[in-house]
Short mmCIF file of C-alpha atoms in Angstrom, two decimals:
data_model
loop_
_atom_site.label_atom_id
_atom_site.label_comp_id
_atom_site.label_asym_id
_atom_site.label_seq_id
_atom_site.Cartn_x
_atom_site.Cartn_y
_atom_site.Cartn_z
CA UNK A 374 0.00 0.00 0.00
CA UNK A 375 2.56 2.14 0.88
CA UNK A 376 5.08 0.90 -1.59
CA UNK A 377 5.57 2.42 -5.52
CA UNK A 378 3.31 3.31 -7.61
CA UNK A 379 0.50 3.63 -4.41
CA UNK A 380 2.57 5.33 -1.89
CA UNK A 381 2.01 9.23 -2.77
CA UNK A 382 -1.83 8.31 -3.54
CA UNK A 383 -2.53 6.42 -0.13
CA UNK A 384 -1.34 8.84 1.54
CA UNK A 385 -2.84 11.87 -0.23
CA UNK A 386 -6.76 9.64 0.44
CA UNK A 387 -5.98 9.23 3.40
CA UNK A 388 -5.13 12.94 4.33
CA UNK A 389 -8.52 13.62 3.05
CA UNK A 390 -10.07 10.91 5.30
CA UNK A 391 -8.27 12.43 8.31
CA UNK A 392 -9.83 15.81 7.25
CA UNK A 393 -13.15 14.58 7.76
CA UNK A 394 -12.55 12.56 10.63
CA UNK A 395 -11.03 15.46 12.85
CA UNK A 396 -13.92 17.35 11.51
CA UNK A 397 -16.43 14.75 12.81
CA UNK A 398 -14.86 14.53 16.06
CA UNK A 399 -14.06 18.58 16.92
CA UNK A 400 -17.89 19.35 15.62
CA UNK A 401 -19.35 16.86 17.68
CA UNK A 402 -17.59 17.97 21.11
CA UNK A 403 -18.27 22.15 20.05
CA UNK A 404 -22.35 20.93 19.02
CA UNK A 405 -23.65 20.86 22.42
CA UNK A 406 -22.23 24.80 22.68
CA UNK A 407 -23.70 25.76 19.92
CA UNK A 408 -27.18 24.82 20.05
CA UNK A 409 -27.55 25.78 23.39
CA UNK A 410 -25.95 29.52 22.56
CA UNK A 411 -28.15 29.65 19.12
CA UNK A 412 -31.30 28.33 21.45
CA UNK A 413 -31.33 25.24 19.21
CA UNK A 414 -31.38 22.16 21.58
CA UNK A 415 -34.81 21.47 20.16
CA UNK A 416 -33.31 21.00 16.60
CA UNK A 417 -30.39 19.27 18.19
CA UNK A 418 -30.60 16.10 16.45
CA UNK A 419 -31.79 18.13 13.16
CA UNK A 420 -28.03 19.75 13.33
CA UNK A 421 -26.55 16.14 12.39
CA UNK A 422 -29.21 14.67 10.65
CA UNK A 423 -28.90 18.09 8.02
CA UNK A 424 -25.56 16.61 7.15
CA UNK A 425 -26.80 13.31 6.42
CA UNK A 426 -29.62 14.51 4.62
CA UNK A 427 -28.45 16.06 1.41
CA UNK A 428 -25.28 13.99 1.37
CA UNK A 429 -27.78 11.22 -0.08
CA UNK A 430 -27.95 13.29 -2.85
CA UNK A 431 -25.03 13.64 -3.49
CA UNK A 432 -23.92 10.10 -3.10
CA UNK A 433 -26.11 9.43 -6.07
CA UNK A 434 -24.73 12.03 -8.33
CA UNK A 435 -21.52 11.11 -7.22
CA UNK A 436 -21.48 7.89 -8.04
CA UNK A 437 -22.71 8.69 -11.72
CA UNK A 438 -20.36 11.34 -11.84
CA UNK A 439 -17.47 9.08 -11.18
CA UNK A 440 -18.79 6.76 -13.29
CA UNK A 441 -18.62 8.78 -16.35
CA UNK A 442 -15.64 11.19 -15.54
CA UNK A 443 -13.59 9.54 -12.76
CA UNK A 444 -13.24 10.46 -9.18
CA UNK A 445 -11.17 13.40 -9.42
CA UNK A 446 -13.61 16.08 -10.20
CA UNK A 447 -16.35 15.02 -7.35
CA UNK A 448 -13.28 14.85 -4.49
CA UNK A 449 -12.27 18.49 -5.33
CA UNK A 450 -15.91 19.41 -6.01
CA UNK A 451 -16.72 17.80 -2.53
CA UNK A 452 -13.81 19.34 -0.59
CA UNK A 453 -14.26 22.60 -1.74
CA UNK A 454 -18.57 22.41 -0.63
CA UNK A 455 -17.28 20.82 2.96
CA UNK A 456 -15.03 23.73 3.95
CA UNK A 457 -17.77 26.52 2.54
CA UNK A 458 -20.51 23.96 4.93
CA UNK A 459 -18.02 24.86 7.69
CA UNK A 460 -18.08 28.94 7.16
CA UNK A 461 -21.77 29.34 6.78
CA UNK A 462 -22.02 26.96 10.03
CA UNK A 463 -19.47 29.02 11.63
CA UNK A 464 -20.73 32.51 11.04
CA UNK A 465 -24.50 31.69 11.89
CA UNK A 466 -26.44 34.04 13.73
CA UNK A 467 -29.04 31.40 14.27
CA UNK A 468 -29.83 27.73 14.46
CA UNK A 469 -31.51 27.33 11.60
CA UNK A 470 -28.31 28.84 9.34
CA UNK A 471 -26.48 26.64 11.38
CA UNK A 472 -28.39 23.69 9.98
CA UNK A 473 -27.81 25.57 6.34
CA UNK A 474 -24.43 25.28 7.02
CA UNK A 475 -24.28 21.48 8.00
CA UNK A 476 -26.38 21.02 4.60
CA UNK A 477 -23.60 22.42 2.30
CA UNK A 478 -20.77 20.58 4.31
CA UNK A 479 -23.51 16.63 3.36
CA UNK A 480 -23.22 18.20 -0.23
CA UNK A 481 -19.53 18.44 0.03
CA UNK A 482 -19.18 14.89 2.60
CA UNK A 483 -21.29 13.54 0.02
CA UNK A 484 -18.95 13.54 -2.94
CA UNK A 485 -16.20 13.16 -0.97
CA UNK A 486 -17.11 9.77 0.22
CA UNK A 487 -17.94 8.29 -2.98
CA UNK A 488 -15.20 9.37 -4.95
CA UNK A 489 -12.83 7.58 -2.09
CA UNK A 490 -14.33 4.52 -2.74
CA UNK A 491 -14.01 4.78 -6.71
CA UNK A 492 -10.13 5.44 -6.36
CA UNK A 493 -9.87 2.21 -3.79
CA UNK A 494 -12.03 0.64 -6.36
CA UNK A 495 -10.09 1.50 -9.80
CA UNK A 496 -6.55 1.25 -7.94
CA UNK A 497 -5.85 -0.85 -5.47
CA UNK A 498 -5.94 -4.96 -6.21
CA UNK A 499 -8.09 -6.79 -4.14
CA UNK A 500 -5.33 -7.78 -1.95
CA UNK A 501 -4.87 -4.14 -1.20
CA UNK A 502 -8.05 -3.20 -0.49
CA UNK A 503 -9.16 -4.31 3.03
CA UNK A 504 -5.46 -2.88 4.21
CA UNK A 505 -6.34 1.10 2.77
CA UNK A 506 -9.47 0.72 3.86
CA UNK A 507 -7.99 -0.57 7.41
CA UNK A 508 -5.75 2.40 7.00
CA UNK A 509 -9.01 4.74 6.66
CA UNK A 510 -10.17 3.95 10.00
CA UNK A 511 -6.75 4.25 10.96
CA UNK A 512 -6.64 7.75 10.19
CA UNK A 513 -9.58 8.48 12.61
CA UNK A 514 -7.23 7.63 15.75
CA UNK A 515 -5.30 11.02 15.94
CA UNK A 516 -8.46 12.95 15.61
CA UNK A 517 -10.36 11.19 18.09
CA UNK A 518 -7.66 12.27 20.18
CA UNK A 519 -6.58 15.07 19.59
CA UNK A 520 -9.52 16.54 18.04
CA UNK A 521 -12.09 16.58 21.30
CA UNK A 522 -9.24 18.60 23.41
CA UNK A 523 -8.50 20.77 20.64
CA UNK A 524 -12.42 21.98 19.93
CA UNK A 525 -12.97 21.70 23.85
CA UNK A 526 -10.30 24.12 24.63
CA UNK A 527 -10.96 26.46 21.64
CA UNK A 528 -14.94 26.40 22.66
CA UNK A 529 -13.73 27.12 25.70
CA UNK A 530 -11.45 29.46 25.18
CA UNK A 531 -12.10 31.55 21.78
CA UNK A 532 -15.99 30.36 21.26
CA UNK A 533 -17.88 27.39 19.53
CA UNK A 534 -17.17 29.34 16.33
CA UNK A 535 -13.66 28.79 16.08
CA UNK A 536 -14.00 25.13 16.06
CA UNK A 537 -15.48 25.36 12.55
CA UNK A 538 -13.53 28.65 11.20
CA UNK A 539 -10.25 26.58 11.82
CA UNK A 540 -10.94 23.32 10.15
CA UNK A 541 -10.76 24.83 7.13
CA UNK A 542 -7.23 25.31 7.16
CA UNK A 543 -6.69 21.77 6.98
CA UNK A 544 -7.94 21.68 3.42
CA UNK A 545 -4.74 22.24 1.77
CA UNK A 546 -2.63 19.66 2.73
CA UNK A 547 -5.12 16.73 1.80
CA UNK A 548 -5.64 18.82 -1.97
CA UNK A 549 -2.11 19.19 -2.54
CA UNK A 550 -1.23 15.53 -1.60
CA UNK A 551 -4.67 13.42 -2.84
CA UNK A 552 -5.75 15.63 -6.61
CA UNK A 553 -2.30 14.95 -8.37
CA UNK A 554 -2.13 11.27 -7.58
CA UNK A 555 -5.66 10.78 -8.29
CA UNK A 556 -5.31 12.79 -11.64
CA UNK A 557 -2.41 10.09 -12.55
CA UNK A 558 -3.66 6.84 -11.36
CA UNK A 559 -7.68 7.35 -11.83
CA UNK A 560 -8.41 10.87 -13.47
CA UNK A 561 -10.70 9.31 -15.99
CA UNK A 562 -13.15 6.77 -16.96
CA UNK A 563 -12.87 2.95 -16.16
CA UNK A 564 -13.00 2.27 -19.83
CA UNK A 565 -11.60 5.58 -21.61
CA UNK A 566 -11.68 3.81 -24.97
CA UNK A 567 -15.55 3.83 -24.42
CA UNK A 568 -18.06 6.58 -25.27
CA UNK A 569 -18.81 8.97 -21.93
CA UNK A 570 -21.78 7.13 -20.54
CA UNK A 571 -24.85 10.12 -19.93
CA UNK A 572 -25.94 10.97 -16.73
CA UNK A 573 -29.40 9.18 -15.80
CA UNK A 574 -31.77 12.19 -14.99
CA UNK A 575 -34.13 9.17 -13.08
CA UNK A 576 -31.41 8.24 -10.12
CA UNK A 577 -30.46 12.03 -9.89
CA UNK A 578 -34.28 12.40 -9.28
CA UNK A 579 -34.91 10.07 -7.27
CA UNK A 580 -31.76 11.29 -5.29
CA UNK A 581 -33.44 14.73 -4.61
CA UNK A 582 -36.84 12.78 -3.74
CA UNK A 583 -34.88 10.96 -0.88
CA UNK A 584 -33.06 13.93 0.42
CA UNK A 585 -36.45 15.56 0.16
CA UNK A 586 -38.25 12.57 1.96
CA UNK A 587 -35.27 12.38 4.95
CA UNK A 588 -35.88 16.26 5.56
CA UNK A 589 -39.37 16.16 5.71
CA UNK A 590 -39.17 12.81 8.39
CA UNK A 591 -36.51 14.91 10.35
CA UNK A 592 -38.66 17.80 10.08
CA UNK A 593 -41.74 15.69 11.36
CA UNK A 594 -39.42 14.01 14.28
CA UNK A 595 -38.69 17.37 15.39
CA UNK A 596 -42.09 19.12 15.76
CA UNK A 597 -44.32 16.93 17.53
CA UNK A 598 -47.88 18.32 16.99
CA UNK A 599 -50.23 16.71 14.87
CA UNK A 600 -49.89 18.71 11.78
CA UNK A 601 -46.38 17.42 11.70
CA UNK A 602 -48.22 14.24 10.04
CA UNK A 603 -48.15 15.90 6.96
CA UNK A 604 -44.89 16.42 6.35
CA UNK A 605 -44.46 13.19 7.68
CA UNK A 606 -46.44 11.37 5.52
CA UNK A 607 -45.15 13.10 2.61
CA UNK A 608 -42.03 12.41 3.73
CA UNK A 609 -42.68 8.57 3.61
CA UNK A 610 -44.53 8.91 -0.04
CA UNK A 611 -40.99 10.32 -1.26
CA UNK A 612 -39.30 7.88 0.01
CA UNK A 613 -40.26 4.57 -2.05
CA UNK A 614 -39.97 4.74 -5.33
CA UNK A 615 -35.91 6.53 -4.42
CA UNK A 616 -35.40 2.85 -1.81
CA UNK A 617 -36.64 0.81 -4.48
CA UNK A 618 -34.50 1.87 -7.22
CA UNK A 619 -31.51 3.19 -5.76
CA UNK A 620 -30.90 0.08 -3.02
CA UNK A 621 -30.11 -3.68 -4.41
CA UNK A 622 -33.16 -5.47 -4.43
CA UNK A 623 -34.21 -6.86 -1.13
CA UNK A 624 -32.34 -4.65 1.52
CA UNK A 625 -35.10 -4.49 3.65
CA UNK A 626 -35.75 -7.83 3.70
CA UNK A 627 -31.61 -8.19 3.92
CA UNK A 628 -31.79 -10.83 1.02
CA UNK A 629 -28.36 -13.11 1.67
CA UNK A 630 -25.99 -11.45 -0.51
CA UNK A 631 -25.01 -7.35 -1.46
CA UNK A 632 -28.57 -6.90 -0.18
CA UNK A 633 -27.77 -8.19 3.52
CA UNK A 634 -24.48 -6.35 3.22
CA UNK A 635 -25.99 -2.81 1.89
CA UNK A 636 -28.32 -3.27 4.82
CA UNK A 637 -26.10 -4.42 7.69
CA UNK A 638 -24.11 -0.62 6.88
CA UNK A 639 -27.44 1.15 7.34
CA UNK A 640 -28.29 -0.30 10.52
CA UNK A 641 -24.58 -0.21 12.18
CA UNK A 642 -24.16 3.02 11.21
CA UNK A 643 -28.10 4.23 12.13
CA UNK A 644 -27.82 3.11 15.38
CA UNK A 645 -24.84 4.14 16.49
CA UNK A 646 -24.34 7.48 15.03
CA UNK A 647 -27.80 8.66 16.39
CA UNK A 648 -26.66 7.43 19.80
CA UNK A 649 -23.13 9.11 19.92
CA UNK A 650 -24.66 12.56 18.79
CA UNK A 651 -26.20 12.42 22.30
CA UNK A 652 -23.81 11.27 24.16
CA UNK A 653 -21.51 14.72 24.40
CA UNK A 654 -25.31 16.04 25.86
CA UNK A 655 -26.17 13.72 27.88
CA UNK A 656 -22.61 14.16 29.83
CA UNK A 657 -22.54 18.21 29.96
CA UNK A 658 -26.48 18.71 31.04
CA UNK A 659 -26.82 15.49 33.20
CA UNK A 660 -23.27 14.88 34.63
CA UNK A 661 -22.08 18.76 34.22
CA UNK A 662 -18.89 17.80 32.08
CA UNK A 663 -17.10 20.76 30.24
CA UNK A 664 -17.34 20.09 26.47
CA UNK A 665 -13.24 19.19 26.60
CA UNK A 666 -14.14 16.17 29.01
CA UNK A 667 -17.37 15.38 27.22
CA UNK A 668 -15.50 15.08 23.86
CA UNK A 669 -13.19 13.01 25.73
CA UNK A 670 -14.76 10.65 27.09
CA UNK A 671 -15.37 8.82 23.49
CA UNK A 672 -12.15 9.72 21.86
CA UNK A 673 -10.21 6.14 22.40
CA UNK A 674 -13.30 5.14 19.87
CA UNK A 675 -10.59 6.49 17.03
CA UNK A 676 -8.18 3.92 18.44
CA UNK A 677 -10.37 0.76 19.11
CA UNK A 678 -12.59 1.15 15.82
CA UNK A 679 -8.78 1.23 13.80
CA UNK A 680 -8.74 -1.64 15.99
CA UNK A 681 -11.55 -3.52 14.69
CA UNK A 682 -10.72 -2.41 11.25
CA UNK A 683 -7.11 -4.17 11.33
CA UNK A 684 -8.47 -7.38 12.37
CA UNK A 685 -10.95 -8.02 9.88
CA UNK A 686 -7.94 -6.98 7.21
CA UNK A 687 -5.65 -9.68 8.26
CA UNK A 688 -5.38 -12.22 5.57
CA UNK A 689 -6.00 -14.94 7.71
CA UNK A 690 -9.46 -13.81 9.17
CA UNK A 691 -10.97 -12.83 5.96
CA UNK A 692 -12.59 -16.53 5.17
CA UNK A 693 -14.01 -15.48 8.90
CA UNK A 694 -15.43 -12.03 7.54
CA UNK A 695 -19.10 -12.71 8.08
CA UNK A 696 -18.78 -14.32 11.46
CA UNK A 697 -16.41 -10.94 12.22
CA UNK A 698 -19.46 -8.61 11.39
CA UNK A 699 -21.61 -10.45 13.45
CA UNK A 700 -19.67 -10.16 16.80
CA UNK A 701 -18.92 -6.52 15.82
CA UNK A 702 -22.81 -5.58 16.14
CA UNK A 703 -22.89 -7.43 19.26
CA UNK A 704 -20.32 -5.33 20.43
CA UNK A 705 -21.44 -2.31 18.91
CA UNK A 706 -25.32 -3.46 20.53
CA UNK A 707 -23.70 -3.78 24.27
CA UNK A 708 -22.31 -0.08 23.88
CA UNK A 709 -25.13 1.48 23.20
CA UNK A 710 -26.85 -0.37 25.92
CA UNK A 711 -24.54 0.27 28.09
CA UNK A 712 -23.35 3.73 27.57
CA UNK A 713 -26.63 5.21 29.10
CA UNK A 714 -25.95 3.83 32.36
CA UNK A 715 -24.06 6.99 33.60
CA UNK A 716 -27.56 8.68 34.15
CA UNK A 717 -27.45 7.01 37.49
CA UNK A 718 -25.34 9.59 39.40
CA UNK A 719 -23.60 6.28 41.04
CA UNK A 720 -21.82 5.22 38.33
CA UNK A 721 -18.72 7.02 37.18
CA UNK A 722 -18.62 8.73 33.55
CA UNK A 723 -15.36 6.69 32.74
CA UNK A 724 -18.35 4.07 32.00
CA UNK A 725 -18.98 5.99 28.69
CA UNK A 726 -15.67 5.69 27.38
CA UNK A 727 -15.30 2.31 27.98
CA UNK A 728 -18.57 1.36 26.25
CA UNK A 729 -17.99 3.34 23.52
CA UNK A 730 -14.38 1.80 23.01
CA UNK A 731 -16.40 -1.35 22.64
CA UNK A 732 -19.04 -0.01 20.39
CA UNK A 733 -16.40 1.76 18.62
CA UNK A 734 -14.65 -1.79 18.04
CA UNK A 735 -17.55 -3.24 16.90
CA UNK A 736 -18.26 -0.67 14.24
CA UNK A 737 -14.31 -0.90 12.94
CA UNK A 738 -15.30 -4.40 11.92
CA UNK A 739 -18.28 -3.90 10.30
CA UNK A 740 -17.93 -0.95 8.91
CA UNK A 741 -14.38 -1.82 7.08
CA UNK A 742 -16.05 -5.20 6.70
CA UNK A 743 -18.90 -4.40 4.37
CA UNK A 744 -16.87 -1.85 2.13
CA UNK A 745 -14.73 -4.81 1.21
CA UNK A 746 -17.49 -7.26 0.88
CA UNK A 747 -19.10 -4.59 -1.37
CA UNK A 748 -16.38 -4.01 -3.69
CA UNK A 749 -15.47 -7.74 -4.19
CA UNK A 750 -19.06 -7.92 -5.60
CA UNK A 751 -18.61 -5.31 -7.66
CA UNK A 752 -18.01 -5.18 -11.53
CA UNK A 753 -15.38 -2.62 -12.87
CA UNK A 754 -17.99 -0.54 -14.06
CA UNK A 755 -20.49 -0.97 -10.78
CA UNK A 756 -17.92 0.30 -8.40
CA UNK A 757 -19.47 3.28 -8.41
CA UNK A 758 -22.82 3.28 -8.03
CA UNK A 759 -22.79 -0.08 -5.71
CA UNK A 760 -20.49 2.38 -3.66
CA UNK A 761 -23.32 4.68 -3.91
CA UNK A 762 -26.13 2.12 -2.36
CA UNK A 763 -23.49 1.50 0.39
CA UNK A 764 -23.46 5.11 1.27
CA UNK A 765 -26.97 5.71 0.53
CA UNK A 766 -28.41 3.14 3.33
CA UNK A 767 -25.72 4.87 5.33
CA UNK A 768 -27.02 7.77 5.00
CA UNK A 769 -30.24 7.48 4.90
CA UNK A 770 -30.43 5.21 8.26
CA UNK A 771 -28.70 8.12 9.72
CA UNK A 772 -31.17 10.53 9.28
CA UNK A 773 -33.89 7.97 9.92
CA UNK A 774 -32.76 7.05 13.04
CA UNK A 775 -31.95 10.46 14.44
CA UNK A 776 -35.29 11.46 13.23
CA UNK A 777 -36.72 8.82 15.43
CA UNK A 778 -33.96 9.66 18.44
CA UNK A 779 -34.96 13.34 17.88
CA UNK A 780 -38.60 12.63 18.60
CA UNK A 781 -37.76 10.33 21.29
CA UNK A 782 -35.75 13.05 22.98
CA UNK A 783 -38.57 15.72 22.74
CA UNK A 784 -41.68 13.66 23.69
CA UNK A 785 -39.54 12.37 26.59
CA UNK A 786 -38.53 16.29 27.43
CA UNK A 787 -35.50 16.30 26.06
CA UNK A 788 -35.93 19.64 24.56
CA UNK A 789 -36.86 21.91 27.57
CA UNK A 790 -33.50 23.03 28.68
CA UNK A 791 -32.65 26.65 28.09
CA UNK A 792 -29.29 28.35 26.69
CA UNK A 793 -26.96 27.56 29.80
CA UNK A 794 -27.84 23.62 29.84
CA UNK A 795 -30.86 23.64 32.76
CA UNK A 796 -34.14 22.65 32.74
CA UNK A 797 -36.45 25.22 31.83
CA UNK A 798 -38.52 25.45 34.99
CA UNK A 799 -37.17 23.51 38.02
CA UNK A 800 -39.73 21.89 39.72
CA UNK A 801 -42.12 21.79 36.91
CA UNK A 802 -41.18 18.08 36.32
CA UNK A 803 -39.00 18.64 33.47
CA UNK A 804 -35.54 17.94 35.50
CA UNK A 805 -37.19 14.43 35.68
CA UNK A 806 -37.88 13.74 32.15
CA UNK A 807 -34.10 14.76 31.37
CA UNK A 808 -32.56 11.05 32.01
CA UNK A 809 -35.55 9.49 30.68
CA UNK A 810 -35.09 11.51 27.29
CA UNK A 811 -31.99 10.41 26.59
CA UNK A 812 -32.20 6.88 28.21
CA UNK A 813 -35.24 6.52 25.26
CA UNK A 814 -32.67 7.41 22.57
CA UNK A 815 -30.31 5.01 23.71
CA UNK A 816 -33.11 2.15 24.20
CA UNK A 817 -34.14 2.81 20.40
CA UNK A 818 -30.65 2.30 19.49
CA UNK A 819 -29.80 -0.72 21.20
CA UNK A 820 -32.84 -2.63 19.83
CA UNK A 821 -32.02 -1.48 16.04
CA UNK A 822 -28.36 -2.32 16.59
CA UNK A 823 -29.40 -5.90 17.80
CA UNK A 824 -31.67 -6.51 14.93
CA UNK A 825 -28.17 -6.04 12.91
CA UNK A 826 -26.78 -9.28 14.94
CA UNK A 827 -29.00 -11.26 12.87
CA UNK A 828 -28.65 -9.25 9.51
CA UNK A 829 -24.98 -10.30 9.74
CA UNK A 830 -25.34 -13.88 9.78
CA UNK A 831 -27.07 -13.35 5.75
CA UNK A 832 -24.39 -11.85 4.92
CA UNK A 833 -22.20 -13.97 2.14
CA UNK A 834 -18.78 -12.90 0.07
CA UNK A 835 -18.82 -15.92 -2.72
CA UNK A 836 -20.38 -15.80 -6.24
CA UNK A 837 -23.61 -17.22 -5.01
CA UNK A 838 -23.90 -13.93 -3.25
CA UNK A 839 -24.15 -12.19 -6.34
CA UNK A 840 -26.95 -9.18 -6.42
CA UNK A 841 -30.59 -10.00 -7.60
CA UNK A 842 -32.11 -7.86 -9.60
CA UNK A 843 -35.73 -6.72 -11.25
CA UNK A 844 -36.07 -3.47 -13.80
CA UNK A 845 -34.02 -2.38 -15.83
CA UNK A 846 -30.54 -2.73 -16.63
CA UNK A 847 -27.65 -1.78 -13.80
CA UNK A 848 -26.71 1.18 -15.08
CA UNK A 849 -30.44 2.66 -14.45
CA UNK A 850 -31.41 0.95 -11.51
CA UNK A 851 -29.85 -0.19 -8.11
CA UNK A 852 -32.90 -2.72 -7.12
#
């Protein structure tokens, strides 16, 4: 990976993945500032879920757009829409520009993600591949360090703004290392010799329909009156036709196969990204941790989900892959479960971060595992958009599970605390309905991430796990 002609290009795609992983990790320990300063905590879960939301967009372009023109265009398209995310976010005056900003940076995220995939795709043999990608959750361990004490300290110190005014400055290095390798090795088309395939107007469409959909749910989740069934209804409508078309065929079901592996990313990464997002809350208002400490208390994730990566890379686990996945959403189940437990004043926060080192383990394994699985069952010309459907039920189960941890929070009172972290009105009952708020969240997420135990065990890496289709051809549909 490391050795000629892949050294200056593993490093440059990696660079970009540590960009987005210190991003990830500073943002997350600064959110719990800013939403209470912009009066947001209401649309807390909203502020994540934005990001999610109209990067499913541009997952789908992005894959097409790879397709026809190679990676390189998307990546510096993506990059360049992630840092002007972090400005808007940065310079809001209120929460909902805040959520604007988090918007453009899923546009940008979007792109980014994709592309990365296409260049391990096009590039790197198969006997390469599960060692980058090992090396991608490698690059979160320095952030999820360092990242935490570095936003902690600056929201401390300068203001919540800073955190995403700085990050920024990290684009350069990752542009000036990742674009001229890429432009080398993978600048064009799988098949230059071939006409420029057109883009498909229908996936694009159906792209903006799920975005649309996702938004409208969140929306829904967030406002919990009974005209919010409209939008949440319409919100559902918008969704089918873009998850029958854009998925493999049977996700839902998690048909043995790409199917069971598209799905087993959705609900990994739907359970447990909804849960951390409340996790830096649920320490400062209920255990009165300083957003430094907070942030810290999940930062050896970085180290123990490289962890779980490297295992499932080593050559002589990989005939083990499936049962690998499997254990990893148990572990990633039992961290969830146990993480809440800290709401009990008698047990001591370190609880947090050692639950979320075993979630975070968990999640190494099957989140390295199923990008491999998925490009070994991937044509030349699929990489692409099969990349796409990964990232899609990504995500999409995201936003769909933060929708539903959003609404949990605020029927449970979640959302009653004012700008300096309190409960509203002391004595009114709401102090109460604090623990129970987030305890719901993390009670949702447990039971999802279980249901993934069992999705694992369909998973299968051979040629009998080939992808069933119905429709059209592959390049129009992804069901």
């Amino acid at each position: 990976m490391l050795r000629a002609p892949y050294r200056a290009l593993s490093i440059g795609i990696v660079s970009v993945v540590l960009l987005i992983a210190f991003e990830a990790t500073a943002v997350g320990t600064a959110m719990p500032v800013a939403a209470r300063e912009l009066n947001g905590i209401p649309l807390y879960a909203f502020a994540f879920s934005a990001y999610f939301t109209t990067s499913l967009f541009a997952m789908v372009f992005a894959g097409q757009w790879s397709d026809r023109d190679g990676p390189l265009a998307p990546l510096a398209t993506g990059i360049g829409l992630f840092a002007a995310g972090l400005v808007v976010a940065g310079t809001a005056s209120g929460m909902w520009v805040f959520i604007l900003g988090r918007a453009v940076q899923g546009l940008g995220g979007g792109l980014v993600i994709v592309a990365l995939y296409v260049v391990v795709g096009r590039v790197y043999p198969p006997r390469l591949r599960p060692s980058i990608l090992a090396a991608f959750a490698a690059a979160w361990v320095v952030p999820s360090v360092v990242g935490p004490l570095a936003a902690g300290t600056v929201t401390e110190q300068l203001g919540w703004r800073w955190v995403f005014l700085g990050i920024p400055v990290l684009i350069a290095p990752p542009l000036a290392l990742a674009l001229p390798a890429i432009r080398r090795m993978a600048g064009g088309r799988a098949d230059p010799g071939a006409p420029a395939p057109r883009f498909d107007r229908r996936p694009i469409l159906l792209a903006l329909a799920l975005s649309a959909g996702a938004g409208l749910l969140q929306y829904a989740g967030e406002d919990l009156r009974w005209v919010s069934l409209a939008p949440a209804l319409a919100g559902a409508a918008l969704l089918v036709a873009p998850v029958r078309e854009l998925l493999p065929a049977g996700t839902w079901r998690a048909v043995r196969g790409l199917p069971a592996v598209v799905a087993l990313r959705g609900v990994s990464a739907g359970s447990f990204i909804a849960a951390e997002s409340f996790v830096p809350l649920m320490l400062v208002t209920q255990r009165g941790l300083s957003p430094t400490m907070a942030g810290l208390s999940i930062a050896a994730g970085g180290a123990t989900w490289s962890l779980g990566s490297y295992v499932q890379s080593r050559p002589r686990l990989q005939a083990h892959r499936e049962t690998l996945m499997a254990v990893g959403m148990v572990l990633v189940t039992s961290g969830i479960a146990i993480a809440p437990t800290v709401l009990f004043q008698a047990v001591p926060v370190w609880v947090v971060a050692v639950a979320w080192a075993v979630g975070c383990a968990g999640m190494g394994t099957v989140i390295s595992g199923t990008s491999v699985v998925t490009l070994g069952l991937s044509a030349p010309g699929e990489v692409g958009a099969n990349s796409s459907a990964l990232q899609i039920s990504d995500g999409l189960s995201n936003v769909l599970m933060l929708a539903v941890g959003g609404a949990a929070f605020g029927a449970l009172g979640g959302g009653s605390i004012d700008a300096g972290g309190a409960p509203v009105s002391a004595g009114s009952g709401a102090a109460e309905a604090h623990p129970a708020a987030f305890a719901g969240v993390f009670v949702l997420m447990a039971a999802v991430a279980l249901v993934g135990v069992w999705v694992a065990t369909r998973v299968r890496t051979g040629a009998a796990a080939a992808r069933p289709r119905t429709g059209p051809a592959p390049e129009t549909a992804r069901m």
